[in-house]
Tab-separated table of C-alpha atoms in Angstrom:
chain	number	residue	atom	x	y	z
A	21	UNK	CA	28.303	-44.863	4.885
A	22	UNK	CA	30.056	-44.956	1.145
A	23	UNK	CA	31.883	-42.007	-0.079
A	24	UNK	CA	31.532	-40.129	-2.609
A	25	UNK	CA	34.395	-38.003	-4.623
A	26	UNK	CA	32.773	-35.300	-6.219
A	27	UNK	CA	34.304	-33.675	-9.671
A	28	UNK	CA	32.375	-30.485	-10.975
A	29	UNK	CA	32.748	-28.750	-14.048
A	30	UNK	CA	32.017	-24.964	-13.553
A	31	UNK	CA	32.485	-22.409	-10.654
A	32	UNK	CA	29.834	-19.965	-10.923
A	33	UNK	CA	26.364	-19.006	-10.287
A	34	UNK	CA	25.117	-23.053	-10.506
A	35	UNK	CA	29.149	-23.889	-9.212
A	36	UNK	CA	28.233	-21.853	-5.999
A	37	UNK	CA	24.487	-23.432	-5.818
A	38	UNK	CA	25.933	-27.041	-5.865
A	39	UNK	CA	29.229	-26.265	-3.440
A	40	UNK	CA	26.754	-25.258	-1.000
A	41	UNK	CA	24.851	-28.443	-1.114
A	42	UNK	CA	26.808	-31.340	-1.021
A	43	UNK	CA	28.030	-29.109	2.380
A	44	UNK	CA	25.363	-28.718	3.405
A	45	UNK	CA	24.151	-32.722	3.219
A	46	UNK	CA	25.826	-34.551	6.274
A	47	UNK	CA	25.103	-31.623	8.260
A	48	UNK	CA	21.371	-32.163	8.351
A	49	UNK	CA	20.281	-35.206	6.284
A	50	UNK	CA	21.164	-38.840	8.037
A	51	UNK	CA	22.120	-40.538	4.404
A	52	UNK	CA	23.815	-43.462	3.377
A	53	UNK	CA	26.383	-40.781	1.010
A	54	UNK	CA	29.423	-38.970	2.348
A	55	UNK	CA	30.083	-36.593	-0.464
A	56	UNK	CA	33.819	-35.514	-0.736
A	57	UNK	CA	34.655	-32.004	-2.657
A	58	UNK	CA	37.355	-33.517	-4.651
A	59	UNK	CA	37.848	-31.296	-7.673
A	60	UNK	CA	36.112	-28.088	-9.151
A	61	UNK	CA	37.589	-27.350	-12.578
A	62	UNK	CA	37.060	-24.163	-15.177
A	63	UNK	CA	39.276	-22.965	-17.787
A	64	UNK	CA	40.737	-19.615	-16.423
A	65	UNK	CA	43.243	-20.922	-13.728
A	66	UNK	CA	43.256	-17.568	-11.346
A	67	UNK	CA	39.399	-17.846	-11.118
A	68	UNK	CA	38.894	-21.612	-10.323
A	69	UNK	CA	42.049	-21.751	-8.078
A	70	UNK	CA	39.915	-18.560	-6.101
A	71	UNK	CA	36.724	-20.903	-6.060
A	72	UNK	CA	38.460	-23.561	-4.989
A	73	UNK	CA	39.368	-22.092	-1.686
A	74	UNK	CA	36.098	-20.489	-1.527
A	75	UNK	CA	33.864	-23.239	-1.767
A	76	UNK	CA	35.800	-25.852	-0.301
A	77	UNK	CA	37.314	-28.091	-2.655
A	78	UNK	CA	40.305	-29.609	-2.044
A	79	UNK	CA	41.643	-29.409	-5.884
A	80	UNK	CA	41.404	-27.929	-8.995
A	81	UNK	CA	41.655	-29.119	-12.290
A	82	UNK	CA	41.794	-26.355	-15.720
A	83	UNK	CA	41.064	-29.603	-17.858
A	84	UNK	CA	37.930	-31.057	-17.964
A	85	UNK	CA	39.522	-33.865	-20.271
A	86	UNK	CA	41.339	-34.399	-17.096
A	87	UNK	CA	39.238	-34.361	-14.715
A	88	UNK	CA	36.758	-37.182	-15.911
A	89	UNK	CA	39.701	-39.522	-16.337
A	90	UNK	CA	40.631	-39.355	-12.531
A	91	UNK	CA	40.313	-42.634	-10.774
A	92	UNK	CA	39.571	-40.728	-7.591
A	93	UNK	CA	36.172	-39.613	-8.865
A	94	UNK	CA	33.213	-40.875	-8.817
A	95	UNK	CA	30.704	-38.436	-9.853
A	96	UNK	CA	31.079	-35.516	-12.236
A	97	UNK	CA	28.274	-32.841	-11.819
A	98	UNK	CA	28.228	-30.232	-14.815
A	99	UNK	CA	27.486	-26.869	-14.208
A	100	UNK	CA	29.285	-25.384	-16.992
A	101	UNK	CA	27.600	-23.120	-19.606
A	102	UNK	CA	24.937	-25.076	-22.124
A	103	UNK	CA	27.083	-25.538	-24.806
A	104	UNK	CA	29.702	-27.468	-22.846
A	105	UNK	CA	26.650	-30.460	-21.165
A	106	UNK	CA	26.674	-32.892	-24.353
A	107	UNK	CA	30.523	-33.410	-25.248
A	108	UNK	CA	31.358	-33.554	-21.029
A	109	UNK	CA	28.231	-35.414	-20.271
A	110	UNK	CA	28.980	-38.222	-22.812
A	111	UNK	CA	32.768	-38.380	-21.875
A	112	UNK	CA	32.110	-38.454	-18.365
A	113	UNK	CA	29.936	-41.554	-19.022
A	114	UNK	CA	32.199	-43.031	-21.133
A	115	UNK	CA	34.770	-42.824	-18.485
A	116	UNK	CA	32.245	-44.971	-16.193
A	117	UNK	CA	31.091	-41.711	-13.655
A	118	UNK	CA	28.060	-40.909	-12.185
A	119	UNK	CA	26.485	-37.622	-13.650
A	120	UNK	CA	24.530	-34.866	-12.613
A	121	UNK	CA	23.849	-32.064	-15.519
A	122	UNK	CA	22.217	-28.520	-14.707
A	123	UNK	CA	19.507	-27.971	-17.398
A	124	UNK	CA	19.320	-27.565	-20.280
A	125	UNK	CA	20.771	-31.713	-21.195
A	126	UNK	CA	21.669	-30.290	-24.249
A	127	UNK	CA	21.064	-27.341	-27.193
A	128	UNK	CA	19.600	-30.082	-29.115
A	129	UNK	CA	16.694	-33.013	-28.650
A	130	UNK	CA	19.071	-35.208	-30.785
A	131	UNK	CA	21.943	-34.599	-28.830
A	132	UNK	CA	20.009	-35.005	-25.421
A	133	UNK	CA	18.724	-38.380	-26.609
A	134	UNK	CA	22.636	-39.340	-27.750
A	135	UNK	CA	23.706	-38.211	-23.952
A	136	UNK	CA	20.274	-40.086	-22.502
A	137	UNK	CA	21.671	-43.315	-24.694
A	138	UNK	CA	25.410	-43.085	-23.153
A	139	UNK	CA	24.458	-43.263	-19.465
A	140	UNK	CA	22.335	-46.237	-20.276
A	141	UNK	CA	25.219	-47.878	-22.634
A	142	UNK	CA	27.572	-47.163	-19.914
A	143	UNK	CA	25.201	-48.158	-16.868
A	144	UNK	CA	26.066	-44.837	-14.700
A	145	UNK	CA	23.197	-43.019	-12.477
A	146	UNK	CA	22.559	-39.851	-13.935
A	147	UNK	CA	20.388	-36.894	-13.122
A	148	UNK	CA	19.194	-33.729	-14.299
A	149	UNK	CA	19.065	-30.423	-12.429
A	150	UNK	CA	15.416	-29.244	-12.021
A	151	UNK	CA	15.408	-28.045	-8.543
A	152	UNK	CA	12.207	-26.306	-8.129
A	153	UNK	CA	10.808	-30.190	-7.712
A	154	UNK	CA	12.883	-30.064	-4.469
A	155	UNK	CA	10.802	-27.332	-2.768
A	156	UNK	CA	8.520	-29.261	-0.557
A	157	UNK	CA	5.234	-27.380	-1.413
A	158	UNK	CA	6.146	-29.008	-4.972
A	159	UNK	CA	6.394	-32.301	-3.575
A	160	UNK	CA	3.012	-31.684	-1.311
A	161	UNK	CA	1.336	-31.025	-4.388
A	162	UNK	CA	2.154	-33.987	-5.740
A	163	UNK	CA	1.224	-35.826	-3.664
A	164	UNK	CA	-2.044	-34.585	-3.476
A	165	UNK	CA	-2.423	-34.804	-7.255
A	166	UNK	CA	-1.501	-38.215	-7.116
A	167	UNK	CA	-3.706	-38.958	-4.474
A	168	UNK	CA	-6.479	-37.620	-6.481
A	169	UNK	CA	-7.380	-34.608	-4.547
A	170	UNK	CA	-7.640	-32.705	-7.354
A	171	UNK	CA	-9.585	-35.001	-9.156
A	172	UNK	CA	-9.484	-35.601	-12.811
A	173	UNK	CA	-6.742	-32.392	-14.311
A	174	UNK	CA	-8.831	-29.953	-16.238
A	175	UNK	CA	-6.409	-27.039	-16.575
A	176	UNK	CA	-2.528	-25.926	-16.443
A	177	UNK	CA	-1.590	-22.684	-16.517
A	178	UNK	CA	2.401	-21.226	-15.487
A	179	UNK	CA	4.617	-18.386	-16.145
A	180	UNK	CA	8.204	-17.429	-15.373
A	181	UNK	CA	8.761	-13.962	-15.534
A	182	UNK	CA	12.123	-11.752	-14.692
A	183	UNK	CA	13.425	-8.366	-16.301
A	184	UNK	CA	17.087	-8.215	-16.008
A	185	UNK	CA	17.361	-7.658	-19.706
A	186	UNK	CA	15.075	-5.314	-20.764
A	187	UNK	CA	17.575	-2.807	-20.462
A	188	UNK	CA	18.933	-2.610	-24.657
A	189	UNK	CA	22.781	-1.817	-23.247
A	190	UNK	CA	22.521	-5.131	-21.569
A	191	UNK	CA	25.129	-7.461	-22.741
A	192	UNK	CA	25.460	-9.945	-24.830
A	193	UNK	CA	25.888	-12.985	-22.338
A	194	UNK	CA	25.970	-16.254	-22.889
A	195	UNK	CA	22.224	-16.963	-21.788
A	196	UNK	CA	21.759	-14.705	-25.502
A	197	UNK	CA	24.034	-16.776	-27.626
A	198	UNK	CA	22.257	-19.525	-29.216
A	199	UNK	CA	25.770	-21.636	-30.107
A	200	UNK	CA	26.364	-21.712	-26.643
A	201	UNK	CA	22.201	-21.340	-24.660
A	202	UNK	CA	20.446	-22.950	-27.677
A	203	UNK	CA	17.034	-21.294	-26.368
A	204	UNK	CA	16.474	-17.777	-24.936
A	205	UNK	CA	13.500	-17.496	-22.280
A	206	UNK	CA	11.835	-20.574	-23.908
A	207	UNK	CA	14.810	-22.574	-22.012
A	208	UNK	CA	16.143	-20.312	-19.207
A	209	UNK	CA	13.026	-19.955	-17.633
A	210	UNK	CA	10.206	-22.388	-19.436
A	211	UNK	CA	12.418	-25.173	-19.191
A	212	UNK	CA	11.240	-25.672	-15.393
A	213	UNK	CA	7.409	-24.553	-16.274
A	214	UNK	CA	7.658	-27.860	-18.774
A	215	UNK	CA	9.227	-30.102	-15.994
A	216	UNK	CA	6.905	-29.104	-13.695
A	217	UNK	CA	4.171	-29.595	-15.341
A	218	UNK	CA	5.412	-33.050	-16.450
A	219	UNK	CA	6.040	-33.479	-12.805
A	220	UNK	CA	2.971	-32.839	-11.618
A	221	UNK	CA	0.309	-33.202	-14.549
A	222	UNK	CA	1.890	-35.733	-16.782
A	223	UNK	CA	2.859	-35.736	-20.756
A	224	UNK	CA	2.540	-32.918	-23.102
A	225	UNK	CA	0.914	-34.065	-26.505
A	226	UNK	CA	0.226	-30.752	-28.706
A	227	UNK	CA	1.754	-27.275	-28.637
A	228	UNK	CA	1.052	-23.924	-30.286
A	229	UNK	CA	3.525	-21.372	-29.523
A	230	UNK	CA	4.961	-17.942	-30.739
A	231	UNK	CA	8.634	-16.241	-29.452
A	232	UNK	CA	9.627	-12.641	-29.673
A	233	UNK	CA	13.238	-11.297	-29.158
A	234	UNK	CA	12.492	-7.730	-28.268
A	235	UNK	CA	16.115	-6.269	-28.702
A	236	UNK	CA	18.203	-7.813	-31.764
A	237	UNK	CA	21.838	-6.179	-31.001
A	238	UNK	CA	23.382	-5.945	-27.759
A	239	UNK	CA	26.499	-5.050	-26.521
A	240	UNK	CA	29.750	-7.637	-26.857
A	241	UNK	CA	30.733	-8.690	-23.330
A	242	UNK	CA	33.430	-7.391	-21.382
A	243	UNK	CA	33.076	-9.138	-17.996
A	244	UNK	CA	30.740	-11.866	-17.083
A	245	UNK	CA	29.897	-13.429	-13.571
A	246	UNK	CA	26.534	-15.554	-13.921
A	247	UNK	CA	23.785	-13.376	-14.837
A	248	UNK	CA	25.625	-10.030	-14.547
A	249	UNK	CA	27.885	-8.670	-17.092
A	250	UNK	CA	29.820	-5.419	-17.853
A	251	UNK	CA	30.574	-3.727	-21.868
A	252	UNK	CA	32.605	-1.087	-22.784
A	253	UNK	CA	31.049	2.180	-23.203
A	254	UNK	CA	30.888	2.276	-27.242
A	255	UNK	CA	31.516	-1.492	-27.780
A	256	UNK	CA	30.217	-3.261	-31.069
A	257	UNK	CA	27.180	-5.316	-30.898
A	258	UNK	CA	26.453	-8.773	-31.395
A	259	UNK	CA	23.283	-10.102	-32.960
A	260	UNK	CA	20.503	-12.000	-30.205
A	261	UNK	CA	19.731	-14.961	-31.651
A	262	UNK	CA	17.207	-16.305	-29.199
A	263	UNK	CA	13.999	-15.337	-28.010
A	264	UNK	CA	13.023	-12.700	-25.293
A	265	UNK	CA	9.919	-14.033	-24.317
A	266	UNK	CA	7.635	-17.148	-25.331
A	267	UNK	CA	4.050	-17.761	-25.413
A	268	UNK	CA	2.514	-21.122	-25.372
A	269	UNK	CA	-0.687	-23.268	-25.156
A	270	UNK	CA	-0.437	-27.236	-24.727
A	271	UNK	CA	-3.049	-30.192	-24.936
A	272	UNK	CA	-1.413	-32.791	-22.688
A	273	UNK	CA	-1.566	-36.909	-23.270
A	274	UNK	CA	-4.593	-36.499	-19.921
A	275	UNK	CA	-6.891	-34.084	-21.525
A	276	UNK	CA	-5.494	-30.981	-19.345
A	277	UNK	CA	-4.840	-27.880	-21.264
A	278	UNK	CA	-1.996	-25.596	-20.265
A	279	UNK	CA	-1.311	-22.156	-21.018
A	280	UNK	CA	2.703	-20.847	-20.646
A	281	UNK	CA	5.006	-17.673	-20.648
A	282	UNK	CA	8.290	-17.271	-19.873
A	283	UNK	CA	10.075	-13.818	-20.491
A	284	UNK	CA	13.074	-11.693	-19.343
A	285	UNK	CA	10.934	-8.532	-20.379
A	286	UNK	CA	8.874	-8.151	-17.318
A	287	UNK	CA	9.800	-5.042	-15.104
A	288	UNK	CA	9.455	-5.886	-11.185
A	289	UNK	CA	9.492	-9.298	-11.726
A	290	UNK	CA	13.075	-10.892	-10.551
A	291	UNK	CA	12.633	-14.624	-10.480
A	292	UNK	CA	8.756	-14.727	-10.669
A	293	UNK	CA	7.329	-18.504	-11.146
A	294	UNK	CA	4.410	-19.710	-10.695
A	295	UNK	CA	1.729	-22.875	-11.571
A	296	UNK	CA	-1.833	-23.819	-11.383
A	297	UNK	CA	-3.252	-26.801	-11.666
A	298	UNK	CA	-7.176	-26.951	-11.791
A	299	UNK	CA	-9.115	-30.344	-11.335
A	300	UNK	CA	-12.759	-31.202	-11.336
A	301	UNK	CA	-12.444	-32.196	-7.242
A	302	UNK	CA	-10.219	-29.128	-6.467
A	303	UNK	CA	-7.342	-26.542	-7.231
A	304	UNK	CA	-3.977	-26.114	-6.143
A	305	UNK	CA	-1.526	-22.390	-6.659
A	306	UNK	CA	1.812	-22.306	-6.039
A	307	UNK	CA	4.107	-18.971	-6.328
A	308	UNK	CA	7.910	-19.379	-6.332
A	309	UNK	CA	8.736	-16.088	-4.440
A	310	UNK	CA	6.634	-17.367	-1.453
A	311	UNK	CA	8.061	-20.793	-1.822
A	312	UNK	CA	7.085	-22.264	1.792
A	313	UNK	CA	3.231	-21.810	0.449
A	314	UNK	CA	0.620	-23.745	-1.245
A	315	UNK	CA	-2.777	-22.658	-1.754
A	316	UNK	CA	-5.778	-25.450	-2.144
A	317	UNK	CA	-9.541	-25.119	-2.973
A	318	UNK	CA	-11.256	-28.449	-1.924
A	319	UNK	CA	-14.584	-28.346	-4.191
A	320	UNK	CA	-16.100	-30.317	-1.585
A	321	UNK	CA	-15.724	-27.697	1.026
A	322	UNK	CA	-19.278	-26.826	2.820
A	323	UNK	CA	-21.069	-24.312	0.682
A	324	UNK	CA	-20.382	-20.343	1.540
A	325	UNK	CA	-17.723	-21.969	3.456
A	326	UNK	CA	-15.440	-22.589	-0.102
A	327	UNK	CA	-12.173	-21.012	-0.703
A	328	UNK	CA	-8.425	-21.019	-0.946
A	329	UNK	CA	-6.532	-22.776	2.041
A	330	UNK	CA	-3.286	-21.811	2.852
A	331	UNK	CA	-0.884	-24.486	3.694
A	332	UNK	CA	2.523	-23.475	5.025
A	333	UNK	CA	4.908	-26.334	3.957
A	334	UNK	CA	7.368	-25.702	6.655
A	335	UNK	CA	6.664	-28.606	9.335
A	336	UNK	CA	8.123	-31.747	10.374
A	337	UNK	CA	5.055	-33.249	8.054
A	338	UNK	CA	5.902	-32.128	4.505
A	339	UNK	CA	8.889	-33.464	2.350
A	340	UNK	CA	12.381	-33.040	3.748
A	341	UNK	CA	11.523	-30.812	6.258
A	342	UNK	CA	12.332	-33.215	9.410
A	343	UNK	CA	15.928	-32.460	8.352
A	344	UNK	CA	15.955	-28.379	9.063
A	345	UNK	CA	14.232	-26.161	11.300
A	346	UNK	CA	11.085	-26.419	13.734
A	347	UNK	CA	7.871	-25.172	12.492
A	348	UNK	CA	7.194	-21.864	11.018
A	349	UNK	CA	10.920	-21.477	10.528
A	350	UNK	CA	11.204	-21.284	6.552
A	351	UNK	CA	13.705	-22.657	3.632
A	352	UNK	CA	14.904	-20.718	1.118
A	353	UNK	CA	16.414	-21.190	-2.940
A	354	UNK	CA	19.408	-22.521	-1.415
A	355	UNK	CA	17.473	-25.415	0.332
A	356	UNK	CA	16.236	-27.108	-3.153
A	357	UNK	CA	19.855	-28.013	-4.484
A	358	UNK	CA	20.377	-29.725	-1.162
A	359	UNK	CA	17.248	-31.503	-1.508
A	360	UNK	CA	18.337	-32.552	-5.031
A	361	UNK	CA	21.866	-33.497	-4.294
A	362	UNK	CA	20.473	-35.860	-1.222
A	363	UNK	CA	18.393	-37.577	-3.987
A	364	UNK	CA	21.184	-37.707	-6.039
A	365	UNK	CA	23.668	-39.445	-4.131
A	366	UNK	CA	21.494	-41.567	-2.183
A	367	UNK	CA	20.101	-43.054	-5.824
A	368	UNK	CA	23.703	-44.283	-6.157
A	369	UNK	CA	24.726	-45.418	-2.476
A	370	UNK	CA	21.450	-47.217	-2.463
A	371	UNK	CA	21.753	-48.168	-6.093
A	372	UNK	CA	17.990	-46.535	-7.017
A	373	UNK	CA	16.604	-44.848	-9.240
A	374	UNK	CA	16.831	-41.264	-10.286
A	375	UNK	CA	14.470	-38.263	-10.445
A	376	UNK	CA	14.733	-36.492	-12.337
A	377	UNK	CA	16.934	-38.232	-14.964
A	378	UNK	CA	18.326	-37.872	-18.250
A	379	UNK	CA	15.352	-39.241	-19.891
A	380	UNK	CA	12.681	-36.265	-18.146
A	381	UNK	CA	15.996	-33.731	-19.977
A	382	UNK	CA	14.948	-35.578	-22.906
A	383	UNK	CA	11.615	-35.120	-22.779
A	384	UNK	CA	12.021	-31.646	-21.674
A	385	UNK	CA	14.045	-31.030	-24.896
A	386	UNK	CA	11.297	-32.462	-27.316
A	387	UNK	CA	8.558	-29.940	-25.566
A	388	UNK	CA	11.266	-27.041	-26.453
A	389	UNK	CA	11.480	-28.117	-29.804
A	390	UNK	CA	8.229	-28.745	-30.733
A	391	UNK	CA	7.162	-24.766	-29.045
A	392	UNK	CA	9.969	-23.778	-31.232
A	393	UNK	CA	9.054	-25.409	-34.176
A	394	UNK	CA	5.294	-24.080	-34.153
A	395	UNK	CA	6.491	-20.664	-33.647
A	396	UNK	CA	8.169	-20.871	-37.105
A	397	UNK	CA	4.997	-22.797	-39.055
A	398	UNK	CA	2.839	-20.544	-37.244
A	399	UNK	CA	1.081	-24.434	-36.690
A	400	UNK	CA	0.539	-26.955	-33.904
A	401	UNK	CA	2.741	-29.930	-33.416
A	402	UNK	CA	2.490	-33.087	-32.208
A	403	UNK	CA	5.344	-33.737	-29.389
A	404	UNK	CA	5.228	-36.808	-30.226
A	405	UNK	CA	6.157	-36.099	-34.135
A	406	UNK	CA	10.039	-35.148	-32.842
């Protein structure tokens, strides 16, 4: 067993998400990494010293300039606000350490390629945080796609909806500041619509999409703590500068089409994501908030005999459940960033490959951009053409 010292660069909602992974790993999963909690840094001392304790880390740094230069770590895994992945992602790599990045890789598809081009300069494993492939209904399905139960893939369609925004007197957090998000909804929420669908269907060649922002002005921020946030009554307002909700359509490289939303304008809908995938053999639906479920319609079912099947993904069969509970006992949200980090730091015990890596961020990025950029031409675009 090789161990791994563990740096991470942010304390919150993700910082909490990750802590309780790597934890979690040698507890249930028999893998080649020992992960160590070496160091958790952030830039207000009294709050990471607090996390510190909380989540287990032995250390704290308030430098992130320091932290990378340690020789007693080995991986840095970046959970810090958007604006913050690029310059610590291609520092980190610089300074020879393993990386994993939360999404988005970047605000920008240039500066996403520039971080994609210093892990590969710099010969470090690195991987991006898309989670949701974790859940082992996800992997199921792809399986079966790949197997070709589904046939030849006729039809995408996805959304992501939540509505802890609508409210106008929400504030203005940093998920609504474009220097610091780059994308609103589009890259919140759609960002994991695109890599599943990437995932699971392959390539996306043309897009045609239009973005809203619903509320323009919001309150300045007095207190923040992930996706919760307090103003003073009477504060000044900022300007939004990203959208509220996005609507796309995609051709992909296959022939599929694929119809998206992803909004934070949708009352009763908390963290409500879901995909379906339609072949000429077969169809397979997956919803997020019953994530130990996958529904499949086998075409060559017995006439008046057709219909949805319901496959609970919770035994010893599917993908990573040997290492938790017995049958009909299910995983939660939690369970998916233990899934990831176990990928993670097997790929560099084991010296594999990663999955997702910087290039899928990449590629990610250049879907964002090109919805984006056919919102404002009112036009399609080639994916291809960034």
């Amino acid at each position: 067993m090789k161990e791994l010292n563990i740096g991470m660069v942010g304390y919150k909602f993700m910082g909490k998400a990750h802590s309780n992974a790597y934890q979690r790993l040698a507890m249930f999963f028999d893998g080649n990494a020992h992960c160590n909690l070496t160091a958790i840094c952030g830039r207000d001392e009294e709050w990471v010293k607090s996390a510190a304790k909380k989540y287990g880390w032995a250390g704290y740094e308030t430098s992130w300039e320091k932290l990378i230069t340690r020789q007693d770590i080995d991986v840095i895994d970046i959970t810090a606000p958007s604006d913050a992945h690029y310059t610590i992602g291609i520092a980190a790599a610089e300074n020879g350490k393993h990386i994993f990045c939360e999404k988005p890789l970047a605000l920008s598809l240039k500066n996403a390629r520039e971080m994609y081009e210093a892990v590969l300069k710099n010969k470090v494993k690195h991987q991006i945080g898309f989670n949701y492939r974790f859940i082992p209904a996800m992997q199921l399905a792809k399986q079966m796609i790949s197997s070709g139960k589904l046939g030849t893939i006729r039809h995408v369609r996805a959304h992501y909806l939540q509505d802890y925004i609508i409210d106008p007197e929400f504030p203005l957090i940093w998920r609504l500041q474009k220097d610091v998000c780059g994308s609103g909804s589009l890259g919140d929420l759609g960002a994991h619509l695109i890599d599943m669908s990437r995932f699971l269907v392959g390539e996306f060649k043309t897009i045609m999409g239009i973005q809203k922002t619903f509320v323009t002005e919001r309150p300045v921020v007095e207190m923040m703590t992930g996706i919760t946030a307090t103003a003073k009554e009477g504060a000044k307002k900022g300007k939004v500068e990203v959208d509220d909700g996005t609507v796309f359509v995609a051709e992909f490289e296959n022939g599929a089409l694929g119809t998206f939303e992803a909004t934070r304008f949708a009352h009763g809908h908390k963290n409500d994501w879901s995909i379906e995938i339609n072949g000429d053999k077969g169809s397979l639906k997956f919803v997020f908030e019953r994530m130990n479920e996958l529904w499949y319609f086998n075409a060559d079912d017995e006439s008046g005999l057709q219909g949805f099947r319901h496959i609970q993904t919770n035994e010893g069969v599917h993908p990573y459940m040997q290492a938790w509970w017995p049958a009909g006992h299910v995983i939660g949200y939690e369970h998916t960033f233990v899934h990831e980090m176990y990928e993670f730091t097997e790929a560099i015990v084991n010296d594999t490959a990663t999955s997702p890596d910087f290039y899928d961020g990449v590629k990610c990025s250049q879907v964002i951009e090109a919805v984006e950029l056919s919102s404002q031409r009112r036009a399609a675009v080639d994916v291809d053409s960034l």
